[in-house]
PDB file of C-alpha atoms in Angstrom:
ATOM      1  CA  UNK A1444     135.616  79.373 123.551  1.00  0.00           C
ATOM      2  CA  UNK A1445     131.917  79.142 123.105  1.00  0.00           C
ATOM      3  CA  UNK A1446     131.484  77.260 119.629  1.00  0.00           C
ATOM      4  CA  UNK A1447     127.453  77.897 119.317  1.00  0.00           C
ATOM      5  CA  UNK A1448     129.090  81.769 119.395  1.00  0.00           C
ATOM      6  CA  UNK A1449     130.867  80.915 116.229  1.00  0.00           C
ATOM      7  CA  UNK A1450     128.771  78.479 114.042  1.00  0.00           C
ATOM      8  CA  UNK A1451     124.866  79.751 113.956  1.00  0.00           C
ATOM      9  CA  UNK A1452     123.127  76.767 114.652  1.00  0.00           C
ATOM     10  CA  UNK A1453     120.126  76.874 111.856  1.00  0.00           C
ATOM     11  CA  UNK A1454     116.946  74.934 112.641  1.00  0.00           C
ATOM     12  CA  UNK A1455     115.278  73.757 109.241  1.00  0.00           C
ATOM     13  CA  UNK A1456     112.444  71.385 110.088  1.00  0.00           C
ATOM     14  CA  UNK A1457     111.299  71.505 106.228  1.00  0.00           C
ATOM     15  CA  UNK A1458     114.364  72.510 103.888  1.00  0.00           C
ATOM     16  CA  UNK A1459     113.318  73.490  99.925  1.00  0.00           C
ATOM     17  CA  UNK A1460     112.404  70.011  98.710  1.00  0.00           C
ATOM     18  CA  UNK A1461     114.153  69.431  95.214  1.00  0.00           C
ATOM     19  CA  UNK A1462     112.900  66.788  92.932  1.00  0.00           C
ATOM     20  CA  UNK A1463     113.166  63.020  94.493  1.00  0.00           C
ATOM     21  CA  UNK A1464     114.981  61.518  90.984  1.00  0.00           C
ATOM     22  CA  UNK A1465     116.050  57.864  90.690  1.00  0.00           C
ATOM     23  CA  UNK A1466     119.484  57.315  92.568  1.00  0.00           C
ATOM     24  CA  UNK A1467     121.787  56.249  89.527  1.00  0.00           C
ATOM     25  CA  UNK A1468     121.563  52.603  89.826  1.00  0.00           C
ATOM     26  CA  UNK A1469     124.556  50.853  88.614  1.00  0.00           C
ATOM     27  CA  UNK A1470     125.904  47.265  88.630  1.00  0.00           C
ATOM     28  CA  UNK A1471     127.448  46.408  91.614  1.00  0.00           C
ATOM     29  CA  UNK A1472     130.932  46.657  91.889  1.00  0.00           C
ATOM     30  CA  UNK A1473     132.152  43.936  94.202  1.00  0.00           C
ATOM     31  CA  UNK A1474     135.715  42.979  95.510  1.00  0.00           C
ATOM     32  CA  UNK A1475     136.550  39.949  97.181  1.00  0.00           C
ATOM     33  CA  UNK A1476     140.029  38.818  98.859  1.00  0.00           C
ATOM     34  CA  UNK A1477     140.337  35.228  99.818  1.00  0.00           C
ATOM     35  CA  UNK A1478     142.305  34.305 103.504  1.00  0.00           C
ATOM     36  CA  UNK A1479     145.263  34.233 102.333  1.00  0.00           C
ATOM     37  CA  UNK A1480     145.441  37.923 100.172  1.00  0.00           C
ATOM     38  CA  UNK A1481     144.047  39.036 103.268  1.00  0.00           C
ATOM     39  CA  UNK A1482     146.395  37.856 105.627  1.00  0.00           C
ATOM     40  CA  UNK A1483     149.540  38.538 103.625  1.00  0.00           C
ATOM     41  CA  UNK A1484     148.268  42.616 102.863  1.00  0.00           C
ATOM     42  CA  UNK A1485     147.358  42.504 106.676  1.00  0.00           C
ATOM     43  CA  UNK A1486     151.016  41.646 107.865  1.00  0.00           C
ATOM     44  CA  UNK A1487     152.722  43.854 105.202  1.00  0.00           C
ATOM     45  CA  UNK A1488     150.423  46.987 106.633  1.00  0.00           C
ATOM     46  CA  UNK A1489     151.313  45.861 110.552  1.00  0.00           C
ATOM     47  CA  UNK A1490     155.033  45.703 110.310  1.00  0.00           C
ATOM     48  CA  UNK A1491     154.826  48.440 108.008  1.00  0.00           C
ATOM     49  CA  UNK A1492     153.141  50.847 109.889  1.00  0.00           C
ATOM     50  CA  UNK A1493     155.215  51.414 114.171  1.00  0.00           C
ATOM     51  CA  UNK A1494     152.106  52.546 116.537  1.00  0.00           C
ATOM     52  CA  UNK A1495     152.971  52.632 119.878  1.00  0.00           C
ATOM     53  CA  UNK A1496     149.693  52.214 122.184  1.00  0.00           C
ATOM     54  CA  UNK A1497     149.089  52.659 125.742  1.00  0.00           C
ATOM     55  CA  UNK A1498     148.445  50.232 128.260  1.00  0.00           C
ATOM     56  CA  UNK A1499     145.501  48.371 127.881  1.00  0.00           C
ATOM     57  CA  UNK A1500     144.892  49.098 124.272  1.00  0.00           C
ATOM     58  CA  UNK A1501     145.364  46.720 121.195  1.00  0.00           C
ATOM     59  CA  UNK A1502     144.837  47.833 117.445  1.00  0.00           C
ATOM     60  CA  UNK A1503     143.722  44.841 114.785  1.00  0.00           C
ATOM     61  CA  UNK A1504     143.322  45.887 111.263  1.00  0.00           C
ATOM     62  CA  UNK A1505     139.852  45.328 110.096  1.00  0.00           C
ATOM     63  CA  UNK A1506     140.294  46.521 106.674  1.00  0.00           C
ATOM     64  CA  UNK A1507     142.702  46.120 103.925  1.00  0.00           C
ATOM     65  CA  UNK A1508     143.172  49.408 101.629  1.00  0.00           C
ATOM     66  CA  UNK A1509     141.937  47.172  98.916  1.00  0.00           C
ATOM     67  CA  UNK A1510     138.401  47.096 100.249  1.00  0.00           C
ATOM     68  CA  UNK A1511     138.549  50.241 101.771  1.00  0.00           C
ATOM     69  CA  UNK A1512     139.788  52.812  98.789  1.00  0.00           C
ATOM     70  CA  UNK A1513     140.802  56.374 100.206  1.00  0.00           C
ATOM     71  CA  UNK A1514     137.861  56.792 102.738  1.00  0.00           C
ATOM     72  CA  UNK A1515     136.454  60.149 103.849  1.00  0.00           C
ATOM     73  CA  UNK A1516     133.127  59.554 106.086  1.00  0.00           C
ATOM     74  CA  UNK A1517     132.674  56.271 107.703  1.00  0.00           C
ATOM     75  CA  UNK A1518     129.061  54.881 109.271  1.00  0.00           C
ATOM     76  CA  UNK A1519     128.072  51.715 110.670  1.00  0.00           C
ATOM     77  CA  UNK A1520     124.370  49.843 110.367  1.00  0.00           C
ATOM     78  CA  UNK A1521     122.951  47.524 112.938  1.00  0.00           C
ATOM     79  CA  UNK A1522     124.010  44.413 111.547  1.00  0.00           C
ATOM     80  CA  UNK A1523     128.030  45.962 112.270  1.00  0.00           C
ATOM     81  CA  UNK A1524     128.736  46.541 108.067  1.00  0.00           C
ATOM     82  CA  UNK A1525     131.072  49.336 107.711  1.00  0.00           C
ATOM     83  CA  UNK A1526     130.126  52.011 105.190  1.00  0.00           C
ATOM     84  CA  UNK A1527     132.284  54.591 103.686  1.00  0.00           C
ATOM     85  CA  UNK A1528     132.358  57.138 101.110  1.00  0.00           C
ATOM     86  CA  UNK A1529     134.841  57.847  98.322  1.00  0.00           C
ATOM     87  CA  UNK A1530     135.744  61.295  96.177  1.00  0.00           C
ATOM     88  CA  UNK A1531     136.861  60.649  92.420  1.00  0.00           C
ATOM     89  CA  UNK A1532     136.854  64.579  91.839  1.00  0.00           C
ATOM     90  CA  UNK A1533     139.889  65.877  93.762  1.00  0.00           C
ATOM     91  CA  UNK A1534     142.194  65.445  90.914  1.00  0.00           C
ATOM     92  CA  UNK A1535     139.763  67.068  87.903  1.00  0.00           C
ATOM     93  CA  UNK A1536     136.844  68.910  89.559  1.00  0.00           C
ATOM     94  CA  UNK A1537     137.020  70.044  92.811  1.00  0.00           C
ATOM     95  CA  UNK A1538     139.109  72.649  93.632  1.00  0.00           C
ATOM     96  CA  UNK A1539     141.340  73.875  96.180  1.00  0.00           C
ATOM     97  CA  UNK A1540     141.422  77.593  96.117  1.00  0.00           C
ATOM     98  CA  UNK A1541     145.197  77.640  96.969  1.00  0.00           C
ATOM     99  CA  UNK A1542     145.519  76.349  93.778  1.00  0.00           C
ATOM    100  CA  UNK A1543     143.777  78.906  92.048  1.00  0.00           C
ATOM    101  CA  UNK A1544     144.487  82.260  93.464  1.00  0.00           C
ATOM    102  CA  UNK A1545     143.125  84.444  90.571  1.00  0.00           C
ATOM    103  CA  UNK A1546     139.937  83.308  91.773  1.00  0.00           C
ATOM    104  CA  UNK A1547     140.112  84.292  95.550  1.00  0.00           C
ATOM    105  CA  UNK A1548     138.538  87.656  95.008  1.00  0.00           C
ATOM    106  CA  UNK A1549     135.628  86.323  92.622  1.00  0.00           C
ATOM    107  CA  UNK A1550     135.046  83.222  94.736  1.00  0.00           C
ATOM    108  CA  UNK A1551     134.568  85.809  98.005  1.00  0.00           C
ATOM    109  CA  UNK A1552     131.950  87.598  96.301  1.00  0.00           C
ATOM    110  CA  UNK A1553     129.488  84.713  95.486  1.00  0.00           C
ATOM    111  CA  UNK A1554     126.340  84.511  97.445  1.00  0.00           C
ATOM    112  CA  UNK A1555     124.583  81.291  96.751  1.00  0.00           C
ATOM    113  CA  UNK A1556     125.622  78.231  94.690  1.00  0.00           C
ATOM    114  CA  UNK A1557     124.213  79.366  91.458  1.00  0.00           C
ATOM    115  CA  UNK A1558     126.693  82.193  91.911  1.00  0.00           C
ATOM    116  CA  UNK A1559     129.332  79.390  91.943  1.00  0.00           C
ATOM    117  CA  UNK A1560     127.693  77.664  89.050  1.00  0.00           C
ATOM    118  CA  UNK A1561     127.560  80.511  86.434  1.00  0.00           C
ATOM    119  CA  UNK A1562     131.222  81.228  87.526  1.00  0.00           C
ATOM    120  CA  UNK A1563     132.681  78.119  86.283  1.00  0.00           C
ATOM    121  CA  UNK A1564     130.386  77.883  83.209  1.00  0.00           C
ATOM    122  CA  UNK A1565     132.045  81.173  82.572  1.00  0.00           C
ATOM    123  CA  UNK A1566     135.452  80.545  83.756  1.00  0.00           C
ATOM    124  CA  UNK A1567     135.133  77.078  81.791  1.00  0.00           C
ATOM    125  CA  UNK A1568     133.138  78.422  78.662  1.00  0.00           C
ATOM    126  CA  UNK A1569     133.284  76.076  75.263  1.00  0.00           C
ATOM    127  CA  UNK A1570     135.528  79.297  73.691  1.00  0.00           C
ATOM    128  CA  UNK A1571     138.022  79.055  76.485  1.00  0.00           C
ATOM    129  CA  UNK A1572     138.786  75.654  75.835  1.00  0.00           C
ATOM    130  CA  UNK A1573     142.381  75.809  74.334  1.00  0.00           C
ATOM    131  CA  UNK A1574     143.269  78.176  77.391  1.00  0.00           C
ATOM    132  CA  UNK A1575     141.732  75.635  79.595  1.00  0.00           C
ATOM    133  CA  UNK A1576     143.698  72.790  78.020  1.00  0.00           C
ATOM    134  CA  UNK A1577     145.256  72.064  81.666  1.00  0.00           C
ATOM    135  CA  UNK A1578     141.319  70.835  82.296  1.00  0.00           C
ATOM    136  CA  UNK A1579     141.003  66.965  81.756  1.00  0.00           C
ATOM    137  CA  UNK A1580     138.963  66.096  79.072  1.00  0.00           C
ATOM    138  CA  UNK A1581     137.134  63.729  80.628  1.00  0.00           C
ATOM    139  CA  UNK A1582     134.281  63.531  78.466  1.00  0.00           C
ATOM    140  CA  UNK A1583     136.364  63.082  75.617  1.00  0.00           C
ATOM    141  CA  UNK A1584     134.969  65.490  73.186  1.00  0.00           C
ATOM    142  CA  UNK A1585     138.319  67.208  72.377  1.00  0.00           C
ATOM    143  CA  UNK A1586     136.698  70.349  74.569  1.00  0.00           C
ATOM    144  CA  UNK A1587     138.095  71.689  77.811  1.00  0.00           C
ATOM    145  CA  UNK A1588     134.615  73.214  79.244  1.00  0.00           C
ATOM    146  CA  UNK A1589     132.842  72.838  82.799  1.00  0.00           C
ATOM    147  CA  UNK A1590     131.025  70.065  80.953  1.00  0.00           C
ATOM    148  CA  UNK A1591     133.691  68.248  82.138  1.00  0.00           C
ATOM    149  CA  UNK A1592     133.101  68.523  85.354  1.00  0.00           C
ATOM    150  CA  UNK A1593     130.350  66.725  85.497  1.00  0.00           C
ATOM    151  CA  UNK A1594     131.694  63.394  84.652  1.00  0.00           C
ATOM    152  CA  UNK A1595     133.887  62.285  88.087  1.00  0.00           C
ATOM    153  CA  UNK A1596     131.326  60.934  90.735  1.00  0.00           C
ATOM    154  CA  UNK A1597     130.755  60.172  94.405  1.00  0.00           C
ATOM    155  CA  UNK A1598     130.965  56.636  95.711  1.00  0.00           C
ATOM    156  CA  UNK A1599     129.887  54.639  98.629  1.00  0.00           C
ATOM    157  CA  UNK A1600     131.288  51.444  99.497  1.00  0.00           C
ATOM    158  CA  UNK A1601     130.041  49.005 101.726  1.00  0.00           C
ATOM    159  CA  UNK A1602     132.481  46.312 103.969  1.00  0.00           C
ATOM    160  CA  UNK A1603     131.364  42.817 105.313  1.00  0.00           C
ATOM    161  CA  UNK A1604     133.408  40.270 107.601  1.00  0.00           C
ATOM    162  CA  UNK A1605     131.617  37.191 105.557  1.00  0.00           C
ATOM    163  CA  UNK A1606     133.237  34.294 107.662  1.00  0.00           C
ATOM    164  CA  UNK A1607     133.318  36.418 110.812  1.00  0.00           C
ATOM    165  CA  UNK A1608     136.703  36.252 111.225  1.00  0.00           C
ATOM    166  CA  UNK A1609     137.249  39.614 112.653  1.00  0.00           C
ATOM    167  CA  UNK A1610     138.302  40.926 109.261  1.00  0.00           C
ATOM    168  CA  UNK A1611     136.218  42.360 106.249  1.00  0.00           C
ATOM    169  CA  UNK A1612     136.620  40.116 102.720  1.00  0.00           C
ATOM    170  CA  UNK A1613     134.154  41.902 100.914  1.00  0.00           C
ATOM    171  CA  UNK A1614     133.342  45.117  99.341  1.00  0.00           C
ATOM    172  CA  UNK A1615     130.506  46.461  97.486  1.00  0.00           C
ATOM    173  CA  UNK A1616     129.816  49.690  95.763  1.00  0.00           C
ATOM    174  CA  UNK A1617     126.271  50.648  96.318  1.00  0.00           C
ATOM    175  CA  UNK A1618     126.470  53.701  94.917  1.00  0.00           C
ATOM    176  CA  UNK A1619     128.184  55.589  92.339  1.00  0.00           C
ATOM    177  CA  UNK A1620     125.937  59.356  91.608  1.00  0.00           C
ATOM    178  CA  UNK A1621     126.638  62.873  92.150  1.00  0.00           C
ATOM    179  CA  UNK A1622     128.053  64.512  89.430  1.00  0.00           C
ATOM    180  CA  UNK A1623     126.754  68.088  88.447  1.00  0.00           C
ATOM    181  CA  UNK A1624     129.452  70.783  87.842  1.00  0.00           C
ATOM    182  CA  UNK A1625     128.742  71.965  91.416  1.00  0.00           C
ATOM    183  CA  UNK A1626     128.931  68.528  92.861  1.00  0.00           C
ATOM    184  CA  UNK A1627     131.456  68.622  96.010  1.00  0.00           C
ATOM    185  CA  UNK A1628     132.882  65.896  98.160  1.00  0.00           C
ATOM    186  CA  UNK A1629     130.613  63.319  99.685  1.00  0.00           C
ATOM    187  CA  UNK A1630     132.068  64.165 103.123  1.00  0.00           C
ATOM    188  CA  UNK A1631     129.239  63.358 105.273  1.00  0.00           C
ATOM    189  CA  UNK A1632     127.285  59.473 105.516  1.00  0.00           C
ATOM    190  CA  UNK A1633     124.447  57.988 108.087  1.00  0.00           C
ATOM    191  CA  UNK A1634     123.552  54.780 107.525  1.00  0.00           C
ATOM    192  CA  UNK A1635     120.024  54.095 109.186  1.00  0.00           C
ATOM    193  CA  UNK A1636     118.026  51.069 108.994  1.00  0.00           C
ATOM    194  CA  UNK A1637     115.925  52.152 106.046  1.00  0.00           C
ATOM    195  CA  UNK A1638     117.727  54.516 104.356  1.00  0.00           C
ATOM    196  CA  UNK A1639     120.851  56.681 104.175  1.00  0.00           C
ATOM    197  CA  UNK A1640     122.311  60.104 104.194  1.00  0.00           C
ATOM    198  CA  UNK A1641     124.389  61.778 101.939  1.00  0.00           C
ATOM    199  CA  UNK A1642     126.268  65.191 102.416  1.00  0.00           C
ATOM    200  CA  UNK A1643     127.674  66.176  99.007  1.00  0.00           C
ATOM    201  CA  UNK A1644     127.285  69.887  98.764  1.00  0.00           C
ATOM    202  CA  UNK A1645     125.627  71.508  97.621  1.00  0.00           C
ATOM    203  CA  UNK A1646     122.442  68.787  99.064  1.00  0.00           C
ATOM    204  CA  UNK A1647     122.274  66.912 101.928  1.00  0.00           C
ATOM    205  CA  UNK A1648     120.499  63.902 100.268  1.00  0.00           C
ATOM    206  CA  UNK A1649     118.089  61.128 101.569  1.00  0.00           C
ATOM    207  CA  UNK A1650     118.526  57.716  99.783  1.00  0.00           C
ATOM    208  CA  UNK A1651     116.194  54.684  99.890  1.00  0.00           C
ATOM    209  CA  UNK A1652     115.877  51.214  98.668  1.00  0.00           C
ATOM    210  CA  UNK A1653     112.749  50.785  97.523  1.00  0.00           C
ATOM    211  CA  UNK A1654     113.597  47.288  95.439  1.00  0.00           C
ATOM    212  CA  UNK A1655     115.517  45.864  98.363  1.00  0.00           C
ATOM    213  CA  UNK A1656     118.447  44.742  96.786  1.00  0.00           C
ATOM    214  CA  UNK A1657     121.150  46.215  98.927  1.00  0.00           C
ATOM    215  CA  UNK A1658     121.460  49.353  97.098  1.00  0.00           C
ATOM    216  CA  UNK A1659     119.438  52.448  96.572  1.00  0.00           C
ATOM    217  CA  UNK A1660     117.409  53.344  93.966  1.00  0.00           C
ATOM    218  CA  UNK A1661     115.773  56.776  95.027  1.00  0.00           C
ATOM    219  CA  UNK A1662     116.614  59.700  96.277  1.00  0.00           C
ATOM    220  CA  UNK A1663     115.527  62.944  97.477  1.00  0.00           C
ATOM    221  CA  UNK A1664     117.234  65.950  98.350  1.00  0.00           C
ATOM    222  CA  UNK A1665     116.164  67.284 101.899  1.00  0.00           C
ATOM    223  CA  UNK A1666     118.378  70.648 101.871  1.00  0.00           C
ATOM    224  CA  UNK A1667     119.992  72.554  99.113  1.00  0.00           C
ATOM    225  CA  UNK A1668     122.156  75.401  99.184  1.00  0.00           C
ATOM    226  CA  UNK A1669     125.910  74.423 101.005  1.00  0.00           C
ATOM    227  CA  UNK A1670     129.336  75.046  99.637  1.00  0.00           C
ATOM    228  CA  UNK A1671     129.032  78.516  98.771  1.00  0.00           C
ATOM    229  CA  UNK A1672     132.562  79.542  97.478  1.00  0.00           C
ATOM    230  CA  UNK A1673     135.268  77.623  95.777  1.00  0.00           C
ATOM    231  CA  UNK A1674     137.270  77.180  98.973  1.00  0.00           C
ATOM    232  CA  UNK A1675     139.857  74.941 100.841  1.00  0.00           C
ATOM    233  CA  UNK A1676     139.421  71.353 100.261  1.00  0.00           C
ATOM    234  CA  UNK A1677     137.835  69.693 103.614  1.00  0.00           C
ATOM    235  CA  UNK A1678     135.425  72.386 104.202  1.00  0.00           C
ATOM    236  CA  UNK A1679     132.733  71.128 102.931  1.00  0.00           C
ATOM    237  CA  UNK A1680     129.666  69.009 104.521  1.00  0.00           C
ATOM    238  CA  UNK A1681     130.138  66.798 107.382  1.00  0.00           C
ATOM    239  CA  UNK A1682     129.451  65.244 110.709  1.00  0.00           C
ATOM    240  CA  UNK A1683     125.945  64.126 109.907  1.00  0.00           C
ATOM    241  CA  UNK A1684     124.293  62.347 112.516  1.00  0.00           C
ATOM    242  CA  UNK A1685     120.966  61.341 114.167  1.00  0.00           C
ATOM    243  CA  UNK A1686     120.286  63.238 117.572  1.00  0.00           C
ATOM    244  CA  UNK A1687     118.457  61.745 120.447  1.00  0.00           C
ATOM    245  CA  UNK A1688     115.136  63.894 118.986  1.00  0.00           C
ATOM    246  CA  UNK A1689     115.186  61.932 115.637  1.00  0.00           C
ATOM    247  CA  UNK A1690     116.496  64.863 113.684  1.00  0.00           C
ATOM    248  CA  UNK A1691     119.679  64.626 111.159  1.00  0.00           C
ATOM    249  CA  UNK A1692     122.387  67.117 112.434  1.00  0.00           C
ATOM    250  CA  UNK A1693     125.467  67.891 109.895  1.00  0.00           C
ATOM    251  CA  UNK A1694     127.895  70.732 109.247  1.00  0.00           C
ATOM    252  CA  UNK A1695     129.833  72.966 106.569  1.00  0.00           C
ATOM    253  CA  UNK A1696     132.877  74.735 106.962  1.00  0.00           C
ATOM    254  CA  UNK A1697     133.365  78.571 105.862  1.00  0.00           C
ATOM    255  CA  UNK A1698     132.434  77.880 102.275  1.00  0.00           C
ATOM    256  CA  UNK A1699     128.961  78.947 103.434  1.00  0.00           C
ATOM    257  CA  UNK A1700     125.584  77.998 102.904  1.00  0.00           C
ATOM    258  CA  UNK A1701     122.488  79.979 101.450  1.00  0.00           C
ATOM    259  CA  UNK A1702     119.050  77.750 102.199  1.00  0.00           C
ATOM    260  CA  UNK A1703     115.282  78.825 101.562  1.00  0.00           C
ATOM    261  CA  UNK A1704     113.049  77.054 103.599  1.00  0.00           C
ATOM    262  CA  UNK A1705     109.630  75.491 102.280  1.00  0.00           C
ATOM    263  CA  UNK A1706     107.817  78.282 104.064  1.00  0.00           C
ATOM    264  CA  UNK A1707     110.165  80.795 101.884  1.00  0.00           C
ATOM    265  CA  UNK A1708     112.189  81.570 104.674  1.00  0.00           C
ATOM    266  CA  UNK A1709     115.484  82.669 103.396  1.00  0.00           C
ATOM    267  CA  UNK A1710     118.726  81.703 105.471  1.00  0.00           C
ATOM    268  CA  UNK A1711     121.947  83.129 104.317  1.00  0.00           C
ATOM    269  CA  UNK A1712     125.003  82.399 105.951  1.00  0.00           C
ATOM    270  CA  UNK A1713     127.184  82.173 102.560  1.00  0.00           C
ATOM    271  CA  UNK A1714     130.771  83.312 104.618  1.00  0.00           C
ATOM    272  CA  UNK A1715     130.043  81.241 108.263  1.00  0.00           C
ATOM    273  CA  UNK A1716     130.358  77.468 109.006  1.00  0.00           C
ATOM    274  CA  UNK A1717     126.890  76.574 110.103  1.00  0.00           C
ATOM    275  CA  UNK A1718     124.990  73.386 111.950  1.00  0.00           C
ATOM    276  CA  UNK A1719     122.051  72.361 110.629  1.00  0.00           C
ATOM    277  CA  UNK A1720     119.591  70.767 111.895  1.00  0.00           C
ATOM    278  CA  UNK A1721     116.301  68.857 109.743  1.00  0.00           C
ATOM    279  CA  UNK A1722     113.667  66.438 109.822  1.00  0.00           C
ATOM    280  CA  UNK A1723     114.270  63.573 108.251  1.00  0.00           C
TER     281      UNK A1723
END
């Protein structure tokens, strides 16, 4: 099976440049575990978890689910600190469209994000509220509305083996941001040396630290446009990487992606998977 047959492969050297806005900058959230939490978590997860490995291979546990909350992409920067993202919106606003199969038909039909948008500000409209009462009210204004959606955000989380031990003790959240009604998983990271990438449809963002303090503090969006249609969870942006010709790569699954270029080029693949490919 040819896969370059099934995903169009979409070359955007200069993707519609949004705003560059401040990255959310928040206190840092660090967690520490002395030797001895560590150790004691690390033997309850070993015995408590049979893997049988071939010849040749042995498996250590590097992280303890305390430092490393319910991960979903994973990168690694040249000084060997493990970075990972983290979803908060499964539970209240992202949804799985097996959940919701009154919306299957309506959900097929949009074309671009904004389509997506003005569906849930309808579907969630400030009259509908009482109907809507399943909808956490996470803004706590006694209103069930898509202005509730935009409370959960996206995280990333940073892991360091401080005494070099072979084991991380410490975990930082660098970044806590991403929270528009439309906001999907972060489900795509790259971690370069002087900045990062983000894939939270529907932007594939670009983050910086200007001030140097170990988190960033600007950010830019370098392609807009991804996750289409209210789909099936884990279909969303992924797989981002650097290629060998200094361009990011990434992906989306079949909830589609509708980009205009800078040039006003117009690519519409709103019912395909797609690879994209953009300058930095």
């Amino acid at each position: 099976m040819n896969l370059f047959k099934l995903l169009p492969v979409l070359t955007v050297f200069a993707i519609f440049q949004s705003c560059t806005p401040k990255a959310e900058k928040v206190p840092l959230l660090v967690i520490h575990e002395d030797k001895e939490t560590l150790d004691a978590r690390r033997s309850e997860i070993v015995n408590s978890t049979p893997i049988k490995l071939a010849d040749g291979l042995k498996l250590d546990l590097w992280a303890t689910d305390s430092l490393a909350p319910d991960p979903i992409a994973i990168s690694i920067d040249d000084q060997g600190r493990v970075y990972l993202t983290r979803t908060n919106r499964q539970k209240h606003s992202e949804f799985d469209i097996r959940g919701f199969r009154d919306w299957m038909t309506p959900s097929i039909s949009f074309q671009s994000v904004e389509d997506r948008r003005n569906f849930l500000h309808t579907t969630f409209a400030t009259e509908n509220s009482e109907k809507n009462n399943w909808l956490a009210d996470l803004n706590q204004d006694s209103i069930h509305d898509w202005r509730d959606l935009t409370v959960e955000k996206e995280e990333v989380w940073r892991l360091e083996d401080t005494d070099n031990d072979g084991m991380a003790d410490i975990s930082t959240r660098i970044v806590n941001d991403f929270n528009d009604e439309i906001t999907d998983v972060a489900g795509a990271l790259l971690v370069r040396k002087n900045d990062m990438f983000i894939g939270v449809g529907p932007d594939m963002w670009r983050l910086t630290d200007s001030d140097k303090d170990g988190a960033p503090d600007k950010k830019e969006s370098i392609a807009h446009g991804f996750a289409v249609h209210i789909g099936f969870g884990g279909h969303g942006m992924s797989g981002v990487i650097e290629g060998l010709d200094g361009k990011i790569y990434w992906g989306i699954g079949d909830i589609g992606a509708n980009l205009t270029t800078v040039d006003g080029r117009n690519l519409s693949y709103p019912n395909q998977g797609v690879i994209v490919r953009s300058n930095p």
